[in-house]
XYZ file of C-alpha atoms in Angstrom:
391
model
C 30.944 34.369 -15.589
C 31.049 30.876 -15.420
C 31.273 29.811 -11.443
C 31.793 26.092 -10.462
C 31.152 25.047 -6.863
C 33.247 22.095 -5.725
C 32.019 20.854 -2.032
C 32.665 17.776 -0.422
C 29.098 16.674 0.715
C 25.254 18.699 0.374
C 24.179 17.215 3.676
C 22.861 19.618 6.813
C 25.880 22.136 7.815
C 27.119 24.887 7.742
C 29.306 25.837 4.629
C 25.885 23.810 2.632
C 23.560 26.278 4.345
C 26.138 29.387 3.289
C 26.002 27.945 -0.089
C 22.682 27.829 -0.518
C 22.255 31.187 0.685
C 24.467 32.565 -1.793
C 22.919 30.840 -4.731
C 19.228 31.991 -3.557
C 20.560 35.469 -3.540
C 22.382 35.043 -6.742
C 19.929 36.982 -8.618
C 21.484 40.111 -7.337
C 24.304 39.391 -10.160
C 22.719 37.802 -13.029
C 26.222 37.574 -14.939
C 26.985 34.971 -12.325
C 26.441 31.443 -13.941
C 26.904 28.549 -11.198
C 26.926 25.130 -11.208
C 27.358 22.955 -7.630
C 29.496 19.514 -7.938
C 29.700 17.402 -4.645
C 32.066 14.705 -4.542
C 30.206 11.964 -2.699
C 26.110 11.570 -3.000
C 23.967 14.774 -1.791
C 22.077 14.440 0.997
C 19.593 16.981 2.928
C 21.322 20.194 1.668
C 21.145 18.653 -1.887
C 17.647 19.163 -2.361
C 17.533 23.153 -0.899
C 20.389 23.897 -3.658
C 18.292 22.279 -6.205
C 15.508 24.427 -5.696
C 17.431 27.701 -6.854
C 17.898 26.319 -10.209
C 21.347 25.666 -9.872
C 22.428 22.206 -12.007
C 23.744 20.180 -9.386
C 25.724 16.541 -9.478
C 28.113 14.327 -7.647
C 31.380 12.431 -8.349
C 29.588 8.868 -6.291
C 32.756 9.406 -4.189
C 33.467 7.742 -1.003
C 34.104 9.595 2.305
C 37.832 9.978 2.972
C 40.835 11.039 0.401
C 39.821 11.511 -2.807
C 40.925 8.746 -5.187
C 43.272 9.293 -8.308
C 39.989 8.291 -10.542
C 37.621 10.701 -8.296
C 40.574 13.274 -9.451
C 40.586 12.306 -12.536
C 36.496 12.563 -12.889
C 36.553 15.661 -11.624
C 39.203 16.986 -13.992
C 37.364 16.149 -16.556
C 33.953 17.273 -15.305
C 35.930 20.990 -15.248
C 37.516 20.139 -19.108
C 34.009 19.867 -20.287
C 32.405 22.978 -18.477
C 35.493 25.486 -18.756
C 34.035 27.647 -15.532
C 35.762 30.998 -14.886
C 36.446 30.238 -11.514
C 36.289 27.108 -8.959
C 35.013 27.727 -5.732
C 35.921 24.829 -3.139
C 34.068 24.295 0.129
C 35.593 22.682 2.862
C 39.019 20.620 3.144
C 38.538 17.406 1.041
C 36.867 19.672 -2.095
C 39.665 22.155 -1.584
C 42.505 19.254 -2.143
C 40.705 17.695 -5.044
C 39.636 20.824 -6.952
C 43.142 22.001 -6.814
C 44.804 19.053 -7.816
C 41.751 18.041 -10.760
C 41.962 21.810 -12.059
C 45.876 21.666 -12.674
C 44.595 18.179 -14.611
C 42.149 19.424 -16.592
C 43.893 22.758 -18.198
C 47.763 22.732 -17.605
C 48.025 25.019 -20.501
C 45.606 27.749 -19.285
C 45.116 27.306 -14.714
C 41.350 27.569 -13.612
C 41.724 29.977 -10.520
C 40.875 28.178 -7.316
C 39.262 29.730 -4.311
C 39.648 27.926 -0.892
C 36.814 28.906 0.922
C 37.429 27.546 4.498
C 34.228 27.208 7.394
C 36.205 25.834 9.930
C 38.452 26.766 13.074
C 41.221 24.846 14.168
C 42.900 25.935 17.113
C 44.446 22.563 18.049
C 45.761 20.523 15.309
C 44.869 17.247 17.615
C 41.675 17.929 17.623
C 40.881 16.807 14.303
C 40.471 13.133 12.957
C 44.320 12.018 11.706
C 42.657 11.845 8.338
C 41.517 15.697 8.531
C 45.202 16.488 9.448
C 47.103 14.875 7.167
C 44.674 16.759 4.387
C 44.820 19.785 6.461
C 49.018 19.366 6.447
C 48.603 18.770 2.460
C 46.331 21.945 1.454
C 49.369 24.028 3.430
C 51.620 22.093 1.009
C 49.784 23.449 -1.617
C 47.785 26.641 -1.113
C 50.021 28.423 -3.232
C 48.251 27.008 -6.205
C 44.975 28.092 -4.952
C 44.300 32.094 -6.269
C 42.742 33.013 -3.475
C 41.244 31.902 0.428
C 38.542 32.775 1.589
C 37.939 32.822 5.834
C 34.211 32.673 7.390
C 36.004 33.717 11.116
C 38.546 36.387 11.534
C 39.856 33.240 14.129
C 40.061 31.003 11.156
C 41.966 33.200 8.986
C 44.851 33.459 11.761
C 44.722 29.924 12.939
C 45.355 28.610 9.045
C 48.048 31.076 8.308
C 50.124 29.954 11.141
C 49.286 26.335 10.035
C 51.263 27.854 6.385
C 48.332 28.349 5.003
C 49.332 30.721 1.415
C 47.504 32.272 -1.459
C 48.394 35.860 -2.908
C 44.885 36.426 -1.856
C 43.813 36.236 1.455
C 40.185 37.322 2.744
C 37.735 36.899 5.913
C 33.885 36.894 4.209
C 31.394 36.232 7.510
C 28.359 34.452 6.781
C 25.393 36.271 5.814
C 21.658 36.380 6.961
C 18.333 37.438 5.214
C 17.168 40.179 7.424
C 14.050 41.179 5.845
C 11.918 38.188 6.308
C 10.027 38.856 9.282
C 9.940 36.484 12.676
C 6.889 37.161 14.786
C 8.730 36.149 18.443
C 5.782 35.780 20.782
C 3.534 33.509 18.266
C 6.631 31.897 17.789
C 7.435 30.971 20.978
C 3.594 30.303 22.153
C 3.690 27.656 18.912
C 6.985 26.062 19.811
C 5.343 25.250 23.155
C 2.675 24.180 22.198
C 3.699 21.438 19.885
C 6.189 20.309 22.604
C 4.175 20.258 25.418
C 5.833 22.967 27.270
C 3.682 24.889 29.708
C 4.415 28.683 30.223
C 5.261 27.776 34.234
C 8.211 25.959 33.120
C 10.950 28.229 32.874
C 12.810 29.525 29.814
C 13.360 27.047 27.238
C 17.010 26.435 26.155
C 17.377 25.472 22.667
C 20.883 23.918 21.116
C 20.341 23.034 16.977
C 23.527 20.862 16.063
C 24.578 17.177 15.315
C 25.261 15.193 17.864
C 29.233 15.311 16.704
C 32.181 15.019 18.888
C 33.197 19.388 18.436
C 29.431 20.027 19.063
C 30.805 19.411 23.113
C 26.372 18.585 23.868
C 27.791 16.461 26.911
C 28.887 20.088 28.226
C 25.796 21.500 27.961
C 24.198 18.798 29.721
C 26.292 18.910 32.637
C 25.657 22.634 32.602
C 21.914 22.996 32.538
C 22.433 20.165 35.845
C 24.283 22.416 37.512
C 21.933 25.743 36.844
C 19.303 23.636 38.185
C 21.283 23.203 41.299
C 22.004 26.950 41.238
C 17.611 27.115 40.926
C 17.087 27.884 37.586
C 14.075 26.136 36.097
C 14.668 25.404 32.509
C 13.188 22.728 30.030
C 16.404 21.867 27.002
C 15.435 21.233 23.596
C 18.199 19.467 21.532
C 17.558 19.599 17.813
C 19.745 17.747 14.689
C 21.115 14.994 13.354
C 22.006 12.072 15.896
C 20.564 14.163 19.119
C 17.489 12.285 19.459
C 19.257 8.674 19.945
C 22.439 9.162 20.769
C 23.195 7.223 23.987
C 25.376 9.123 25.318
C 22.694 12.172 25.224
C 21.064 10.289 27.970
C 19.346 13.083 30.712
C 20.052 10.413 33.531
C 23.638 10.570 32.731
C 23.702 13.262 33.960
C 21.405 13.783 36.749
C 18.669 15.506 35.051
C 15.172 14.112 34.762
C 13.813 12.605 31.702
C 11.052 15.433 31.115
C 13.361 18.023 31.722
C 15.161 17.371 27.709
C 13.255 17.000 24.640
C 15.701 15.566 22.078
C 14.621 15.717 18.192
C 16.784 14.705 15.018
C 16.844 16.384 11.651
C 14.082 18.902 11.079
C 13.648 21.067 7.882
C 12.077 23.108 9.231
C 14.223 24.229 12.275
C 14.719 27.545 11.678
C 10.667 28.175 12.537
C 11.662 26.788 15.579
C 14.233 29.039 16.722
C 12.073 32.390 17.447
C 10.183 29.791 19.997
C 13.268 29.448 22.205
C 14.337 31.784 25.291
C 17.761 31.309 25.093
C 20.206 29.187 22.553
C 22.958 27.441 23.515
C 26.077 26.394 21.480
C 28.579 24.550 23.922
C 31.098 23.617 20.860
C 34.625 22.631 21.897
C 36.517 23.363 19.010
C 35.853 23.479 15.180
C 33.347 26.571 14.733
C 34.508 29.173 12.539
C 31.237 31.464 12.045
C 28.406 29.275 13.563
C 25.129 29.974 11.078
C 22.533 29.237 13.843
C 23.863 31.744 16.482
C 22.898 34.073 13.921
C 20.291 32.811 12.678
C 18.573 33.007 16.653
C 19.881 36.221 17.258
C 18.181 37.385 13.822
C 14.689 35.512 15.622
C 15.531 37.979 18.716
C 16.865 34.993 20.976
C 19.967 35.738 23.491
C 22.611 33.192 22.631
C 24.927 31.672 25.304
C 28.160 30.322 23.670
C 32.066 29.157 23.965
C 34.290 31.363 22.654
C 34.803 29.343 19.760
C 35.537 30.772 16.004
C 34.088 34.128 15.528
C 31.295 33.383 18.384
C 32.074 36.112 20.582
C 32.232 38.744 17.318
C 29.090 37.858 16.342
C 27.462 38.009 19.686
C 29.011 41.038 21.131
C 27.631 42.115 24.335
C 23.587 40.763 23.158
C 24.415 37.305 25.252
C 27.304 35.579 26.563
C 30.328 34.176 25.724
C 31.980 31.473 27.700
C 35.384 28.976 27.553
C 34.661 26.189 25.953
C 34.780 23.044 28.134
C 33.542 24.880 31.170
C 30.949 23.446 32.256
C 30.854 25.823 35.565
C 31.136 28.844 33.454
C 28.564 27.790 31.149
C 26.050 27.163 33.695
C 26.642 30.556 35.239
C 25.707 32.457 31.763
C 22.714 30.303 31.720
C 21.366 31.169 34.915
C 22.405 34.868 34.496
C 20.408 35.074 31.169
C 17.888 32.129 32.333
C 16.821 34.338 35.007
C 16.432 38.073 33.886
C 12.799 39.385 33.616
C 11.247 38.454 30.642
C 10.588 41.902 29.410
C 14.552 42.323 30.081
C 15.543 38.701 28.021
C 13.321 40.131 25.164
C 14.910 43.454 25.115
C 18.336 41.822 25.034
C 17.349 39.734 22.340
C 16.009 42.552 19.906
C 19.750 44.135 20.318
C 20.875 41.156 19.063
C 18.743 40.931 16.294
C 19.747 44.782 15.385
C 23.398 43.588 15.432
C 22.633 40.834 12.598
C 20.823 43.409 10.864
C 23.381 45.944 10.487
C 26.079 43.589 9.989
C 25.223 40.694 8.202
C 23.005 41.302 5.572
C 23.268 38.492 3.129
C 23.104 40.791 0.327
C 26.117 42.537 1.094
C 28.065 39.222 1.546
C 26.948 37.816 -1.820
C 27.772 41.736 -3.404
C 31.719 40.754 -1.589
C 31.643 36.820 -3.007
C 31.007 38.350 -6.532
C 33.865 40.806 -5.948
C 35.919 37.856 -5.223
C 35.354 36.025 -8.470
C 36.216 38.769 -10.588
C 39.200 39.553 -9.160
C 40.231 35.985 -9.171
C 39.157 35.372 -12.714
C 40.925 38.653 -14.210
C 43.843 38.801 -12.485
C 47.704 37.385 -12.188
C 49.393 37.006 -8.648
C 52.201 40.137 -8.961
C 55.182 39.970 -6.824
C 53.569 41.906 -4.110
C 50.825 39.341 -3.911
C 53.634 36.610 -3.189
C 55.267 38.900 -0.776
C 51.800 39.785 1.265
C 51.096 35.710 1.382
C 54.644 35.153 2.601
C 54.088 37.632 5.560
């Protein structure tokens, strides 16, 4: 089976992390023939999805609405392969894909799958841009076969925006829980290279860009007011943007300069999540399955995050789970969890490791994302499909 991946950008995210994931572990289902097209220029993810093999190119589009002669590239990119099915990550790729595929074979429809990473619980939020395309794809997700939901939160929040396909399923991210993470040489290493002495107090860890929905300002004023409440704590802030963003300033908010080590884009970050005590995610809005709480709960880290997305499903009762934009709230969780014995922060993070374990094994996701495509590629919507979407 022919699969075609259409995604918007291969930079450093989460739906390009997913997707690399599920073409590392595509070996599972050698029947499964992918190819990844981004429409603008790849950047950091670009080269991870390379490395499985998988042919990958770009449209050169710019960033905003695809063009009519982006469209019409694209349609003819999926003319000349003929995949089985189109898979299409993330809003702008979901628009064009649909549109391109009903250009390229009006005689014989490509199914489309929608597969959707992100939350939107206030329409405002987003950029007027990601609206209007957001108010578009409602327009037309009856020509898509099927949609596909990271978040049990997404999957409600888009059907109430009108979101409709006779097809309609929640897939959560997936993690690979058999490499092993060695927790206290991790964490002796982490501190090490950043100059973090053991007297210190736990070290909070947030990986994320320094975006607008990322909400780091909260954190910020947060960790200021645990210190206030006495908890010692150094912050590490990791990804693109954090480690000159102005606005990411410690004195801004009251906290001394040693106290936060900011760092931009590392490859490597995932070694550098077993090193941390506790991670943060402060996110406003926007998360529908966040990859990295996982990914630190896998490492047998305690996460502390809003209750944002699917956050509080994945976490269950192994951390805590906060309102987003409460700073007060935020900086109680961090002091409760800042300040439990270490043998007792440990033991709280090795629950939370089991709960990845038993629930997100990437194998099993990549087992349901093959299930998908052949149900999309074999079959016709039936009245009952229509009637289900309509509900």
């Amino acid at each position: 089976m022919r699969v075609l991946h259409v995604i918007t950008g291969l930079d450093v995210g989460g739906a390009e992390t997913m997707l690399a994931r599920l073409l590392e572990h595509g070996r599972r289902h050698p029947h499964l023939c992918s190819e990844v097209m981004s429409l603008i220029a790849p950047g950091h993810g670009g080269a991870r999805i390379a490395a499985t093999g998988t042919p990958v190119a770009d449209l050169g589009m710019s960033a905003g609405m695809p063009s009519p002669r982006a469209l019409l590239s694209l349609a003819r990119a999926i003319a000349v392969r003929r995949p089985d099915v189109i898979v299409a990550w993330m809003h702008h790729a979901q628009l064009a894909a649909t549109l391109a595929a009903a250009l390229a074979r009006p005689w014989l429809r490509v199914p489309v799958i929608w597969n959707v990473r992100h939350s939107v619980a206030d329409l405002a939020e987003e950029k007027p841009l990601t609206r209007l395309v957001l108010r578009t794809q409602a327009l037309l997700s009856r020509g898509a076969r099927a949609i596909v939901y990271n978040s049990h939160a997404a999957a409600d929040q888009y059907r109430r925006l009108g979101f409709r396909a006779p097809d309609q399923r929640v897939i959560p991210n997936g993690f690979d829980i058999v490499t092993p993470v060695t927790r206290a040489a991790a964490r002796a290493t982490l501190r090490d290279r950043l100059g973090v002495d053991s007297g210190d107090g736990p070290l909070i860890g947030m990986v994320a860009r320094a975006a607008p929905m990322k909400d780091v300002p909260n954190l910020l004023r947060a960790v200021a007011m645990a210190r206030g409440q006495g908890l010692a704590a150094r912050v590490l802030l990791v990804g693109k943007g954090m480690e000159e963003h102005p606005a990411l300033a410690p004195a801004a908010f009251g906290l001394p300069e040693d106290i936060v080590i900011r760092r931009g884009h590392r490859g490597d970050v995932a070694d550098w999540l077993g090193g941390l005590d506790l991670l943060a995610l402060s996110s406003a809005w926007g998360e529908g399955f966040p990859n990295v709480v996982g990914e630190a709960m896998l490492a047998g880290v305690p996460c502390v995050a809003t209750d944002v997305g699917d956050s509080a499903k994945l976490i269950g009762d192994t951390g805590a789970v906060v309102p987003p934009r409460d700073a007060a709230a935020l900086a109680a969780a961090l002091v409760r969890l800042g300040t439990l014995p270490a043998t007792q922060r440990v033991a709280l993070g090795e629950r939370a490791r089991a709960r990845v374990r038993a629930r997100h094994d990437i194998r099993d996701v990549v087992d349901r994302y093959a299930a998908l495509y052949r149900d999309a590629a074999r079959s016709t919507p039936t009245a009952r499909d229509w009637a289900r979407a309509r509900a």
